[in-house]
Amino acid sequence: MANPLLEDWTGEFGMPPFGRIVDEDFGPAFEAGLEEARAAIREIGESPEAPTFANTIAALELAEKTLDRVAGVFFNLAGADSNPARESMQRELAPKLAAFSSEVTMNAALYGRIAELWERRDSLGLAPEEARVLDLYRRMFVRAGAELSGEARERMAKVKERLAVLSTQFSQNLLADERDWFLELEPADLDGLPGFVADGAKAAAEERGLQGHVLTLNRSLIVPFLQFSPRRDLREKAYEAWVARGANGGETDNRALAAEILKLREERARLLGYGSFAEYKLEPEMAKTPAAVRDLLMQVWRPARAKAEADAAVLERMMHEDGINGRLEAWDWRYYSEKRRKAEHDLDEAAVKPYLSLDAMIGAAFETAKRLFGLEFRELDAALYHPDARAWDVTRNGRHMAVFIGDYFARASKRSGAWCSAFRSQRKLGGEVRPIVVNVCNFAKGDPALLSWDDARTLFHEFGHALHQMLSDVTFSFISGTSVARDFVELPSQLYEHWLEVPEVLERHARHWRTGESMPEDLRDRLLKAATYDQGFATVEYVASALVDLAFHEGAAPDDPMAVQEKVLAGIGMPHAIRMRHATPHFAHVFSGDGYSSGYYSYMWSEVMDADAFAAFEEAEDPFHPEIAEKLERYILSAGGSEEAEALYLKFRGRMPGVEALLKGRGLHDAA
């Protein structure tokens, strides 16, 4: 029987034939893709013809077409709908793909052709995008070890293979801990919980084939439980299980893996001549240096900590008034913060959620994109990889722009968090290829599914990433969509969050799921007024994580990362009742791959820009100002990595921003 992964996908929009793909197809498809890619790369490197941009760089862009297609399907499924077969395949593939990457980037003949082109770049008559791609290819090869020789060259390949194995294991251990833990709730344990929390717990039990209600470690379920449950003993038990992911001993404990990953990253950087992994990692980013990252984080840390400490005193007094003596603890914060929000802002999340149904918020994100960029969305009746997933044809003026897939509900087979990915990226080389983009979230199921304000913000955030992919308009996939500096990639996503707070967006889309009535104006105003509520807490838990990440990678790799974590938190005066957003054993951003390693700060770096970028619309007194929206698309959303990030932002805004807009946006300006 033919392997559907290796056939031409002739269905609508060239979608993967999900209904025909079985797990047994992936192994042979990867082998075929690797064989085809090796042959193509060998032909490029051994070509007797003098190197040209077309026969070297453009040829490399298309050399791994089949491998990219197979990997696009597999790794999206492995993250969003894992199973034992896919997890086994991931472990098998990790060293194979790392070894293949080293084969390519350490191919002396191939690198020689790239280096020759780069030396002659000014005489090649390259278009600006071609010159950019050539420069990025050379940079990628050099940073991967192409100029190493002898033992250093061999060691670099082994280090990268081992890192791939370890990061895969880290991710799978975390998924196992999240999947395996649950707490059965007795009827009395539901007292004080809003209906949507009880409904989520019931759905979680049904997914596990159990009767009644269970609490899981899914963020969309455990956070509201911590907010609303009056049972301090259950809050403590649940919270400690949540923060212990990856640190429970046994086969799924990630602490030793984290230590080995850090050692290998340091070795990798030193093989390339860098003093630390942070120096290596930050060199191509906007921040450039660890010192610049630390400066930003500390500018924000000081006012955030002051605000959090003041808030903690208020919450602790509330707890004492309830007859509970002692210190406010981490499992108390959300409960008393929710009570305080209700008292001070007359805002109850349980009263807000009926106006934030999932379908309504999808509609809000879609209409905002239509008003800003002219996009239209038509739902497709397509066979996808899971019954929960939905797909839309995205068009503009009748032209197909993308397929957008939304996979919104939590399940045991899905890793935690929310992310945007692509089954296929945009490019023009070799023919027009439009992207297939997916947003994956972990919202609690319900009938209907009702979102918290934080959930709605997450939906807008991930859709901002999707727009970066869907509106991409470049020739080379190497620089398409989100292929930009790590501390620039969060700009479109965080910027898009601002439109959720535009009153006319809420007025039109925040409608009661049962009655269809708009959210009352006074409730909407209170919601927006409370937008910066508890930002001391949110900022502290985030910045603490970013500072620990930076410390891990700034100097010699620690023997005991947990000791470094403890030292950093003590040094910055971490408030007692707040923990890191991501403790080391479950810090997937940093250890489940290199993406955000030494780069978790990037959300805040981008936030400095997103606050300033939205201010352009505010200054025009129109959140849908057509000329500004057109500039946003031209210089940010469609440009991908065609220029350095700072150059693109300057073209959009005319200047680089300072930290003041961020502090104001988080309500921390007065504490600075």
mmCIF file with all atom_site columns, N, CA and C in Angstrom, residues 497-561:
data_model
loop_
_atom_site.group_PDB
_atom_site.id
_atom_site.type_symbol
_atom_site.label_atom_id
_atom_site.label_alt_id
_atom_site.label_comp_id
_atom_site.label_asym_id
_atom_site.label_entity_id
_atom_site.label_seq_id
_atom_site.pdbx_PDB_ins_code
_atom_site.Cartn_x
_atom_site.Cartn_y
_atom_site.Cartn_z
_atom_site.occupancy
_atom_site.B_iso_or_equiv
_atom_site.pdbx_formal_charge
_atom_site.auth_seq_id
_atom_site.auth_comp_id
_atom_site.auth_asym_id
_atom_site.auth_atom_id
_atom_site.pdbx_PDB_model_num
ATOM 1   N N  . GLU A 1 497 ? -2.969  40.960 21.178 1.00 0.00 ? 497 GLU A N  1
ATOM 2   C CA . GLU A 1 497 ? -3.735  40.906 22.428 1.00 0.00 ? 497 GLU A CA 1
ATOM 3   C C  . GLU A 1 497 ? -4.444  42.227 22.711 1.00 0.00 ? 497 GLU A C  1
ATOM 4   N N  . HIS A 1 498 ? -3.858  43.341 22.277 1.00 0.00 ? 498 HIS A N  1
ATOM 5   C CA . HIS A 1 498 ? -4.434  44.653 22.588 1.00 0.00 ? 498 HIS A CA 1
ATOM 6   C C  . HIS A 1 498 ? -5.837  44.812 22.016 1.00 0.00 ? 498 HIS A C  1
ATOM 7   N N  . TRP A 1 499 ? -6.106  44.176 20.878 1.00 0.00 ? 499 TRP A N  1
ATOM 8   C CA . TRP A 1 499 ? -7.431  44.358 20.272 1.00 0.00 ? 499 TRP A CA 1
ATOM 9   C C  . TRP A 1 499 ? -8.535  43.672 21.081 1.00 0.00 ? 499 TRP A C  1
ATOM 10  N N  . LEU A 1 500 ? -8.184  42.725 21.931 1.00 0.00 ? 500 LEU A N  1
ATOM 11  C CA . LEU A 1 500 ? -9.182  42.132 22.810 1.00 0.00 ? 500 LEU A CA 1
ATOM 12  C C  . LEU A 1 500 ? -9.746  43.165 23.771 1.00 0.00 ? 500 LEU A C  1
ATOM 13  N N  . GLU A 1 501 ? -8.962  44.180 24.090 1.00 0.00 ? 501 GLU A N  1
ATOM 14  C CA . GLU A 1 501 ? -9.381  45.205 25.042 1.00 0.00 ? 501 GLU A CA 1
ATOM 15  C C  . GLU A 1 501 ? -10.055 46.400 24.376 1.00 0.00 ? 501 GLU A C  1
ATOM 16  N N  . VAL A 1 502 ? -10.172 46.386 23.060 1.00 0.00 ? 502 VAL A N  1
ATOM 17  C CA . VAL A 1 502 ? -10.844 47.489 22.366 1.00 0.00 ? 502 VAL A CA 1
ATOM 18  C C  . VAL A 1 502 ? -12.337 47.399 22.670 1.00 0.00 ? 502 VAL A C  1
ATOM 19  N N  . PRO A 1 503 ? -12.932 48.439 23.258 1.00 0.00 ? 503 PRO A N  1
ATOM 20  C CA . PRO A 1 503 ? -14.339 48.355 23.682 1.00 0.00 ? 503 PRO A CA 1
ATOM 21  C C  . PRO A 1 503 ? -15.296 47.914 22.586 1.00 0.00 ? 503 PRO A C  1
ATOM 22  N N  . GLU A 1 504 ? -15.110 48.382 21.359 1.00 0.00 ? 504 GLU A N  1
ATOM 23  C CA . GLU A 1 504 ? -16.065 48.006 20.311 1.00 0.00 ? 504 GLU A CA 1
ATOM 24  C C  . GLU A 1 504 ? -15.935 46.535 19.928 1.00 0.00 ? 504 GLU A C  1
ATOM 25  N N  . VAL A 1 505 ? -14.745 45.942 20.111 1.00 0.00 ? 505 VAL A N  1
ATOM 26  C CA . VAL A 1 505 ? -14.596 44.501 19.871 1.00 0.00 ? 505 VAL A CA 1
ATOM 27  C C  . VAL A 1 505 ? -15.387 43.729 20.914 1.00 0.00 ? 505 VAL A C  1
ATOM 28  N N  . LEU A 1 506 ? -15.262 44.138 22.177 1.00 0.00 ? 506 LEU A N  1
ATOM 29  C CA . LEU A 1 506 ? -16.008 43.475 23.244 1.00 0.00 ? 506 LEU A CA 1
ATOM 30  C C  . LEU A 1 506 ? -17.508 43.708 23.096 1.00 0.00 ? 506 LEU A C  1
ATOM 31  N N  . GLU A 1 507 ? -17.877 44.913 22.741 1.00 0.00 ? 507 GLU A N  1
ATOM 32  C CA . GLU A 1 507 ? -19.297 45.223 22.599 1.00 0.00 ? 507 GLU A CA 1
ATOM 33  C C  . GLU A 1 507 ? -19.944 44.337 21.539 1.00 0.00 ? 507 GLU A C  1
ATOM 34  N N  . ARG A 1 508 ? -19.215 44.065 20.472 1.00 0.00 ? 508 ARG A N  1
ATOM 35  C CA . ARG A 1 508 ? -19.778 43.302 19.367 1.00 0.00 ? 508 ARG A CA 1
ATOM 36  C C  . ARG A 1 508 ? -19.726 41.794 19.618 1.00 0.00 ? 508 ARG A C  1
ATOM 37  N N  . HIS A 1 509 ? -18.680 41.332 20.308 1.00 0.00 ? 509 HIS A N  1
ATOM 38  C CA . HIS A 1 509 ? -18.460 39.881 20.379 1.00 0.00 ? 509 HIS A CA 1
ATOM 39  C C  . HIS A 1 509 ? -18.617 39.286 21.770 1.00 0.00 ? 509 HIS A C  1
ATOM 40  N N  . ALA A 1 510 ? -18.429 40.063 22.815 1.00 0.00 ? 510 ALA A N  1
ATOM 41  C CA . ALA A 1 510 ? -18.579 39.507 24.164 1.00 0.00 ? 510 ALA A CA 1
ATOM 42  C C  . ALA A 1 510 ? -20.069 39.473 24.500 1.00 0.00 ? 510 ALA A C  1
ATOM 43  N N  . ARG A 1 511 ? -20.724 38.403 24.062 1.00 0.00 ? 511 ARG A N  1
ATOM 44  C CA . ARG A 1 511 ? -22.169 38.265 24.223 1.00 0.00 ? 511 ARG A CA 1
ATOM 45  C C  . ARG A 1 511 ? -22.479 37.014 25.043 1.00 0.00 ? 511 ARG A C  1
ATOM 46  N N  . HIS A 1 512 ? -23.492 37.120 25.863 1.00 0.00 ? 512 HIS A N  1
ATOM 47  C CA . HIS A 1 512 ? -23.863 36.000 26.717 1.00 0.00 ? 512 HIS A CA 1
ATOM 48  C C  . HIS A 1 512 ? -24.216 34.797 25.855 1.00 0.00 ? 512 HIS A C  1
ATOM 49  N N  . TRP A 1 513 ? -23.613 33.660 26.171 1.00 0.00 ? 513 TRP A N  1
ATOM 50  C CA . TRP A 1 513 ? -23.774 32.493 25.304 1.00 0.00 ? 513 TRP A CA 1
ATOM 51  C C  . TRP A 1 513 ? -25.224 32.011 25.229 1.00 0.00 ? 513 TRP A C  1
ATOM 52  N N  . ARG A 1 514 ? -26.015 32.297 26.281 1.00 0.00 ? 514 ARG A N  1
ATOM 53  C CA . ARG A 1 514 ? -27.385 31.806 26.290 1.00 0.00 ? 514 ARG A CA 1
ATOM 54  C C  . ARG A 1 514 ? -28.366 32.827 25.712 1.00 0.00 ? 514 ARG A C  1
ATOM 55  N N  . THR A 1 515 ? -28.216 34.103 26.103 1.00 0.00 ? 515 THR A N  1
ATOM 56  C CA . THR A 1 515 ? -29.200 35.119 25.722 1.00 0.00 ? 515 THR A CA 1
ATOM 57  C C  . THR A 1 515 ? -28.801 35.907 24.479 1.00 0.00 ? 515 THR A C  1
ATOM 58  N N  . GLY A 1 516 ? -27.484 35.914 24.170 1.00 0.00 ? 516 GLY A N  1
ATOM 59  C CA . GLY A 1 516 ? -27.016 36.709 23.046 1.00 0.00 ? 516 GLY A CA 1
ATOM 60  C C  . GLY A 1 516 ? -26.847 38.174 23.371 1.00 0.00 ? 516 GLY A C  1
ATOM 61  N N  . GLU A 1 517 ? -27.116 38.569 24.614 1.00 0.00 ? 517 GLU A N  1
ATOM 62  C CA . GLU A 1 517 ? -26.981 39.972 25.003 1.00 0.00 ? 517 GLU A CA 1
ATOM 63  C C  . GLU A 1 517 ? -25.513 40.348 25.146 1.00 0.00 ? 517 GLU A C  1
ATOM 64  N N  . SER A 1 518 ? -25.199 41.592 24.759 1.00 0.00 ? 518 SER A N  1
ATOM 65  C CA . SER A 1 518 ? -23.834 42.087 24.913 1.00 0.00 ? 518 SER A CA 1
ATOM 66  C C  . SER A 1 518 ? -23.467 42.192 26.384 1.00 0.00 ? 518 SER A C  1
ATOM 67  N N  . MET A 1 519 ? -22.187 42.058 26.652 1.00 0.00 ? 519 MET A N  1
ATOM 68  C CA . MET A 1 519 ? -21.715 42.276 28.009 1.00 0.00 ? 519 MET A CA 1
ATOM 69  C C  . MET A 1 519 ? -22.147 43.668 28.462 1.00 0.00 ? 519 MET A C  1
ATOM 70  N N  . PRO A 1 520 ? -22.772 43.778 29.631 1.00 0.00 ? 520 PRO A N  1
ATOM 71  C CA . PRO A 1 520 ? -23.195 45.103 30.103 1.00 0.00 ? 520 PRO A CA 1
ATOM 72  C C  . PRO A 1 520 ? -22.029 46.080 30.130 1.00 0.00 ? 520 PRO A C  1
ATOM 73  N N  . GLU A 1 521 ? -22.323 47.320 29.775 1.00 0.00 ? 521 GLU A N  1
ATOM 74  C CA . GLU A 1 521 ? -21.274 48.319 29.661 1.00 0.00 ? 521 GLU A CA 1
ATOM 75  C C  . GLU A 1 521 ? -20.511 48.492 30.965 1.00 0.00 ? 521 GLU A C  1
ATOM 76  N N  . ASP A 1 522 ? -21.220 48.466 32.092 1.00 0.00 ? 522 ASP A N  1
ATOM 77  C CA . ASP A 1 522 ? -20.516 48.666 33.353 1.00 0.00 ? 522 ASP A CA 1
ATOM 78  C C  . ASP A 1 522 ? -19.607 47.479 33.661 1.00 0.00 ? 522 ASP A C  1
ATOM 79  N N  . LEU A 1 523 ? -20.018 46.260 33.299 1.00 0.00 ? 523 LEU A N  1
ATOM 80  C CA . LEU A 1 523 ? -19.156 45.093 33.502 1.00 0.00 ? 523 LEU A CA 1
ATOM 81  C C  . LEU A 1 523 ? -17.936 45.175 32.595 1.00 0.00 ? 523 LEU A C  1
ATOM 82  N N  . ARG A 1 524 ? -18.161 45.571 31.344 1.00 0.00 ? 524 ARG A N  1
ATOM 83  C CA . ARG A 1 524 ? -17.038 45.724 30.420 1.00 0.00 ? 524 ARG A CA 1
ATOM 84  C C  . ARG A 1 524 ? -16.055 46.773 30.923 1.00 0.00 ? 524 ARG A C  1
ATOM 85  N N  . ASP A 1 525 ? -16.572 47.888 31.421 1.00 0.00 ? 525 ASP A N  1
ATOM 86  C CA . ASP A 1 525 ? -15.691 48.948 31.924 1.00 0.00 ? 525 ASP A CA 1
ATOM 87  C C  . ASP A 1 525 ? -14.897 48.478 33.135 1.00 0.00 ? 525 ASP A C  1
ATOM 88  N N  . ARG A 1 526 ? -15.561 47.719 34.016 1.00 0.00 ? 526 ARG A N  1
ATOM 89  C CA . ARG A 1 526 ? -14.848 47.205 35.188 1.00 0.00 ? 526 ARG A CA 1
ATOM 90  C C  . ARG A 1 526 ? -13.773 46.200 34.769 1.00 0.00 ? 526 ARG A C  1
ATOM 91  N N  . LEU A 1 527 ? -14.095 45.406 33.773 1.00 0.00 ? 527 LEU A N  1
ATOM 92  C CA . LEU A 1 527 ? -13.138 44.419 33.279 1.00 0.00 ? 527 LEU A CA 1
ATOM 93  C C  . LEU A 1 527 ? -11.899 45.112 32.714 1.00 0.00 ? 527 LEU A C  1
ATOM 94  N N  . LEU A 1 528 ? -12.113 46.140 31.919 1.00 0.00 ? 528 LEU A N  1
ATOM 95  C CA . LEU A 1 528 ? -10.987 46.849 31.319 1.00 0.00 ? 528 LEU A CA 1
ATOM 96  C C  . LEU A 1 528 ? -10.213 47.641 32.365 1.00 0.00 ? 528 LEU A C  1
ATOM 97  N N  . LYS A 1 529 ? -10.915 48.188 33.331 1.00 0.00 ? 529 LYS A N  1
ATOM 98  C CA . LYS A 1 529 ? -10.249 48.939 34.389 1.00 0.00 ? 529 LYS A CA 1
ATOM 99  C C  . LYS A 1 529 ? -9.358  48.036 35.222 1.00 0.00 ? 529 LYS A C  1
ATOM 100 N N  . ALA A 1 530 ? -9.768  46.769 35.330 1.00 0.00 ? 530 ALA A N  1
ATOM 101 C CA . ALA A 1 530 ? -9.001  45.811 36.122 1.00 0.00 ? 530 ALA A CA 1
ATOM 102 C C  . ALA A 1 530 ? -7.947  45.082 35.286 1.00 0.00 ? 530 ALA A C  1
ATOM 103 N N  . ALA A 1 531 ? -7.695  45.553 34.072 1.00 0.00 ? 531 ALA A N  1
ATOM 104 C CA . ALA A 1 531 ? -6.777  44.845 33.178 1.00 0.00 ? 531 ALA A CA 1
ATOM 105 C C  . ALA A 1 531 ? -5.375  44.735 33.762 1.00 0.00 ? 531 ALA A C  1
ATOM 106 N N  . THR A 1 532 ? -4.970  45.698 34.579 1.00 0.00 ? 532 THR A N  1
ATOM 107 C CA . THR A 1 532 ? -3.635  45.648 35.169 1.00 0.00 ? 532 THR A CA 1
ATOM 108 C C  . THR A 1 532 ? -3.657  45.083 36.586 1.00 0.00 ? 532 THR A C  1
ATOM 109 N N  . TYR A 1 533 ? -4.826  44.563 36.987 1.00 0.00 ? 533 TYR A N  1
ATOM 110 C CA . TYR A 1 533 ? -4.926  44.009 38.333 1.00 0.00 ? 533 TYR A CA 1
ATOM 111 C C  . TYR A 1 533 ? -3.988  42.806 38.485 1.00 0.00 ? 533 TYR A C  1
ATOM 112 N N  . ASP A 1 534 ? -3.302  42.741 39.611 1.00 0.00 ? 534 ASP A N  1
ATOM 113 C CA . ASP A 1 534 ? -2.406  41.635 39.981 1.00 0.00 ? 534 ASP A CA 1
ATOM 114 C C  . ASP A 1 534 ? -1.207  41.512 39.047 1.00 0.00 ? 534 ASP A C  1
ATOM 115 N N  . GLN A 1 535 ? -0.825  42.608 38.397 1.00 0.00 ? 535 GLN A N  1
ATOM 116 C CA . GLN A 1 535 ? 0.328   42.536 37.512 1.00 0.00 ? 535 GLN A CA 1
ATOM 117 C C  . GLN A 1 535 ? 1.651   42.477 38.279 1.00 0.00 ? 535 GLN A C  1
ATOM 118 N N  . GLY A 1 536 ? 1.638   42.855 39.538 1.00 0.00 ? 536 GLY A N  1
ATOM 119 C CA . GLY A 1 536 ? 2.836   42.639 40.351 1.00 0.00 ? 536 GLY A CA 1
ATOM 120 C C  . GLY A 1 536 ? 3.156   41.154 40.411 1.00 0.00 ? 536 GLY A C  1
ATOM 121 N N  . PHE A 1 537 ? 2.145   40.354 40.726 1.00 0.00 ? 537 PHE A N  1
ATOM 122 C CA . PHE A 1 537 ? 2.292   38.901 40.785 1.00 0.00 ? 537 PHE A CA 1
ATOM 123 C C  . PHE A 1 537 ? 2.724   38.341 39.436 1.00 0.00 ? 537 PHE A C  1
ATOM 124 N N  . ALA A 1 538 ? 1.987   38.664 38.374 1.00 0.00 ? 538 ALA A N  1
ATOM 125 C CA . ALA A 1 538 ? 2.266   38.094 37.056 1.00 0.00 ? 538 ALA A CA 1
ATOM 126 C C  . ALA A 1 538 ? 3.665   38.463 36.572 1.00 0.00 ? 538 ALA A C  1
ATOM 127 N N  . THR A 1 539 ? 4.070   39.697 36.833 1.00 0.00 ? 539 THR A N  1
ATOM 128 C CA . THR A 1 539 ? 5.382   40.147 36.366 1.00 0.00 ? 539 THR A CA 1
ATOM 129 C C  . THR A 1 539 ? 6.501   39.501 37.169 1.00 0.00 ? 539 THR A C  1
ATOM 130 N N  . VAL A 1 540 ? 6.314   39.370 38.460 1.00 0.00 ? 540 VAL A N  1
ATOM 131 C CA . VAL A 1 540 ? 7.331   38.754 39.309 1.00 0.00 ? 540 VAL A CA 1
ATOM 132 C C  . VAL A 1 540 ? 7.547   37.298 38.924 1.00 0.00 ? 540 VAL A C  1
ATOM 133 N N  . GLU A 1 541 ? 6.476   36.533 38.741 1.00 0.00 ? 541 GLU A N  1
ATOM 134 C CA . GLU A 1 541 ? 6.664   35.107 38.431 1.00 0.00 ? 541 GLU A CA 1
ATOM 135 C C  . GLU A 1 541 ? 7.324   34.930 37.074 1.00 0.00 ? 541 GLU A C  1
ATOM 136 N N  . TYR A 1 542 ? 7.048   35.840 36.128 1.00 0.00 ? 542 TYR A N  1
ATOM 137 C CA . TYR A 1 542 ? 7.676   35.760 34.810 1.00 0.00 ? 542 TYR A CA 1
ATOM 138 C C  . TYR A 1 542 ? 9.145   36.196 34.859 1.00 0.00 ? 542 TYR A C  1
ATOM 139 N N  . VAL A 1 543 ? 9.420   37.379 35.416 1.00 0.00 ? 543 VAL A N  1
ATOM 140 C CA . VAL A 1 543 ? 10.783  37.911 35.405 1.00 0.00 ? 543 VAL A CA 1
ATOM 141 C C  . VAL A 1 543 ? 11.721  37.001 36.192 1.00 0.00 ? 543 VAL A C  1
ATOM 142 N N  . ALA A 1 544 ? 11.233  36.428 37.282 1.00 0.00 ? 544 ALA A N  1
ATOM 143 C CA . ALA A 1 544 ? 12.062  35.505 38.051 1.00 0.00 ? 544 ALA A CA 1
ATOM 144 C C  . ALA A 1 544 ? 12.499  34.329 37.173 1.00 0.00 ? 544 ALA A C  1
ATOM 145 N N  . SER A 1 545 ? 11.582  33.795 36.382 1.00 0.00 ? 545 SER A N  1
ATOM 146 C CA . SER A 1 545 ? 11.920  32.693 35.484 1.00 0.00 ? 545 SER A CA 1
ATOM 147 C C  . SER A 1 545 ? 12.960  33.132 34.455 1.00 0.00 ? 545 SER A C  1
ATOM 148 N N  . ALA A 1 546 ? 12.787  34.327 33.907 1.00 0.00 ? 546 ALA A N  1
ATOM 149 C CA . ALA A 1 546 ? 13.719  34.825 32.898 1.00 0.00 ? 546 ALA A CA 1
ATOM 150 C C  . ALA A 1 546 ? 15.111  35.047 33.485 1.00 0.00 ? 546 ALA A C  1
ATOM 151 N N  . LEU A 1 547 ? 15.186  35.529 34.710 1.00 0.00 ? 547 LEU A N  1
ATOM 152 C CA . LEU A 1 547 ? 16.485  35.754 35.351 1.00 0.00 ? 547 LEU A CA 1
ATOM 153 C C  . LEU A 1 547 ? 17.176  34.431 35.671 1.00 0.00 ? 547 LEU A C  1
ATOM 154 N N  . VAL A 1 548 ? 16.428  33.431 36.083 1.00 0.00 ? 548 VAL A N  1
ATOM 155 C CA . VAL A 1 548 ? 17.018  32.116 36.332 1.00 0.00 ? 548 VAL A CA 1
ATOM 156 C C  . VAL A 1 548 ? 17.538  31.527 35.027 1.00 0.00 ? 548 VAL A C  1
ATOM 157 N N  . ASP A 1 549 ? 16.754  31.618 33.966 1.00 0.00 ? 549 ASP A N  1
ATOM 158 C CA . ASP A 1 549 ? 17.196  31.143 32.652 1.00 0.00 ? 549 ASP A CA 1
ATOM 159 C C  . ASP A 1 549 ? 18.505  31.812 32.254 1.00 0.00 ? 549 ASP A C  1
ATOM 160 N N  . LEU A 1 550 ? 18.586  33.111 32.416 1.00 0.00 ? 550 LEU A N  1
ATOM 161 C CA . LEU A 1 550 ? 19.800  33.841 32.058 1.00 0.00 ? 550 LEU A CA 1
ATOM 162 C C  . LEU A 1 550 ? 20.978  33.368 32.903 1.00 0.00 ? 550 LEU A C  1
ATOM 163 N N  . ALA A 1 551 ? 20.761  33.195 34.207 1.00 0.00 ? 551 ALA A N  1
ATOM 164 C CA . ALA A 1 551 ? 21.836  32.765 35.098 1.00 0.00 ? 551 ALA A CA 1
ATOM 165 C C  . ALA A 1 551 ? 22.355  31.379 34.725 1.00 0.00 ? 551 ALA A C  1
ATOM 166 N N  . PHE A 1 552 ? 21.481  30.498 34.303 1.00 0.00 ? 552 PHE A N  1
ATOM 167 C CA . PHE A 1 552 ? 21.896  29.160 33.894 1.00 0.00 ? 552 PHE A CA 1
ATOM 168 C C  . PHE A 1 552 ? 22.931  29.199 32.776 1.00 0.00 ? 552 PHE A C  1
ATOM 169 N N  . HIS A 1 553 ? 22.823  30.195 31.893 1.00 0.00 ? 553 HIS A N  1
ATOM 170 C CA . HIS A 1 553 ? 23.596  30.193 30.655 1.00 0.00 ? 553 HIS A CA 1
ATOM 171 C C  . HIS A 1 553 ? 24.681  31.253 30.587 1.00 0.00 ? 553 HIS A C  1
ATOM 172 N N  . GLU A 1 554 ? 24.825  32.080 31.623 1.00 0.00 ? 554 GLU A N  1
ATOM 173 C CA . GLU A 1 554 ? 25.786  33.191 31.561 1.00 0.00 ? 554 GLU A CA 1
ATOM 174 C C  . GLU A 1 554 ? 27.233  32.763 31.762 1.00 0.00 ? 554 GLU A C  1
ATOM 175 N N  . GLY A 1 555 ? 27.456  31.778 32.622 1.00 0.00 ? 555 GLY A N  1
ATOM 176 C CA . GLY A 1 555 ? 28.829  31.375 32.917 1.00 0.00 ? 555 GLY A CA 1
ATOM 177 C C  . GLY A 1 555 ? 28.979  29.879 32.822 1.00 0.00 ? 555 GLY A C  1
ATOM 178 N N  . ALA A 1 556 ? 29.812  29.334 33.704 1.00 0.00 ? 556 ALA A N  1
ATOM 179 C CA . ALA A 1 556 ? 30.013  27.888 33.730 1.00 0.00 ? 556 ALA A CA 1
ATOM 180 C C  . ALA A 1 556 ? 28.704  27.193 34.092 1.00 0.00 ? 556 ALA A C  1
ATOM 181 N N  . ALA A 1 557 ? 28.421  26.112 33.415 1.00 0.00 ? 557 ALA A N  1
ATOM 182 C CA . ALA A 1 557 ? 27.186  25.371 33.675 1.00 0.00 ? 557 ALA A CA 1
ATOM 183 C C  . ALA A 1 557 ? 27.210  24.799 35.087 1.00 0.00 ? 557 ALA A C  1
ATOM 184 N N  . PRO A 1 558 ? 26.118  24.904 35.806 1.00 0.00 ? 558 PRO A N  1
ATOM 185 C CA . PRO A 1 558 ? 26.103  24.441 37.200 1.00 0.00 ? 558 PRO A CA 1
ATOM 186 C C  . PRO A 1 558 ? 25.989  22.925 37.304 1.00 0.00 ? 558 PRO A C  1
ATOM 187 N N  . ASP A 1 559 ? 26.605  22.370 38.354 1.00 0.00 ? 559 ASP A N  1
ATOM 188 C CA . ASP A 1 559 ? 26.406  20.954 38.649 1.00 0.00 ? 559 ASP A CA 1
ATOM 189 C C  . ASP A 1 559 ? 24.994  20.707 39.161 1.00 0.00 ? 559 ASP A C  1
ATOM 190 N N  . ASP A 1 560 ? 24.453  21.691 39.873 1.00 0.00 ? 560 ASP A N  1
ATOM 191 C CA . ASP A 1 560 ? 23.128  21.562 40.475 1.00 0.00 ? 560 ASP A CA 1
ATOM 192 C C  . ASP A 1 560 ? 22.272  22.765 40.075 1.00 0.00 ? 560 ASP A C  1
ATOM 193 N N  . PRO A 1 561 ? 21.514  22.657 38.988 1.00 0.00 ? 561 PRO A N  1
ATOM 194 C CA . PRO A 1 561 ? 20.681  23.793 38.566 1.00 0.00 ? 561 PRO A CA 1
ATOM 195 C C  . PRO A 1 561 ? 19.695  24.243 39.636 1.00 0.00 ? 561 PRO A C  1
#
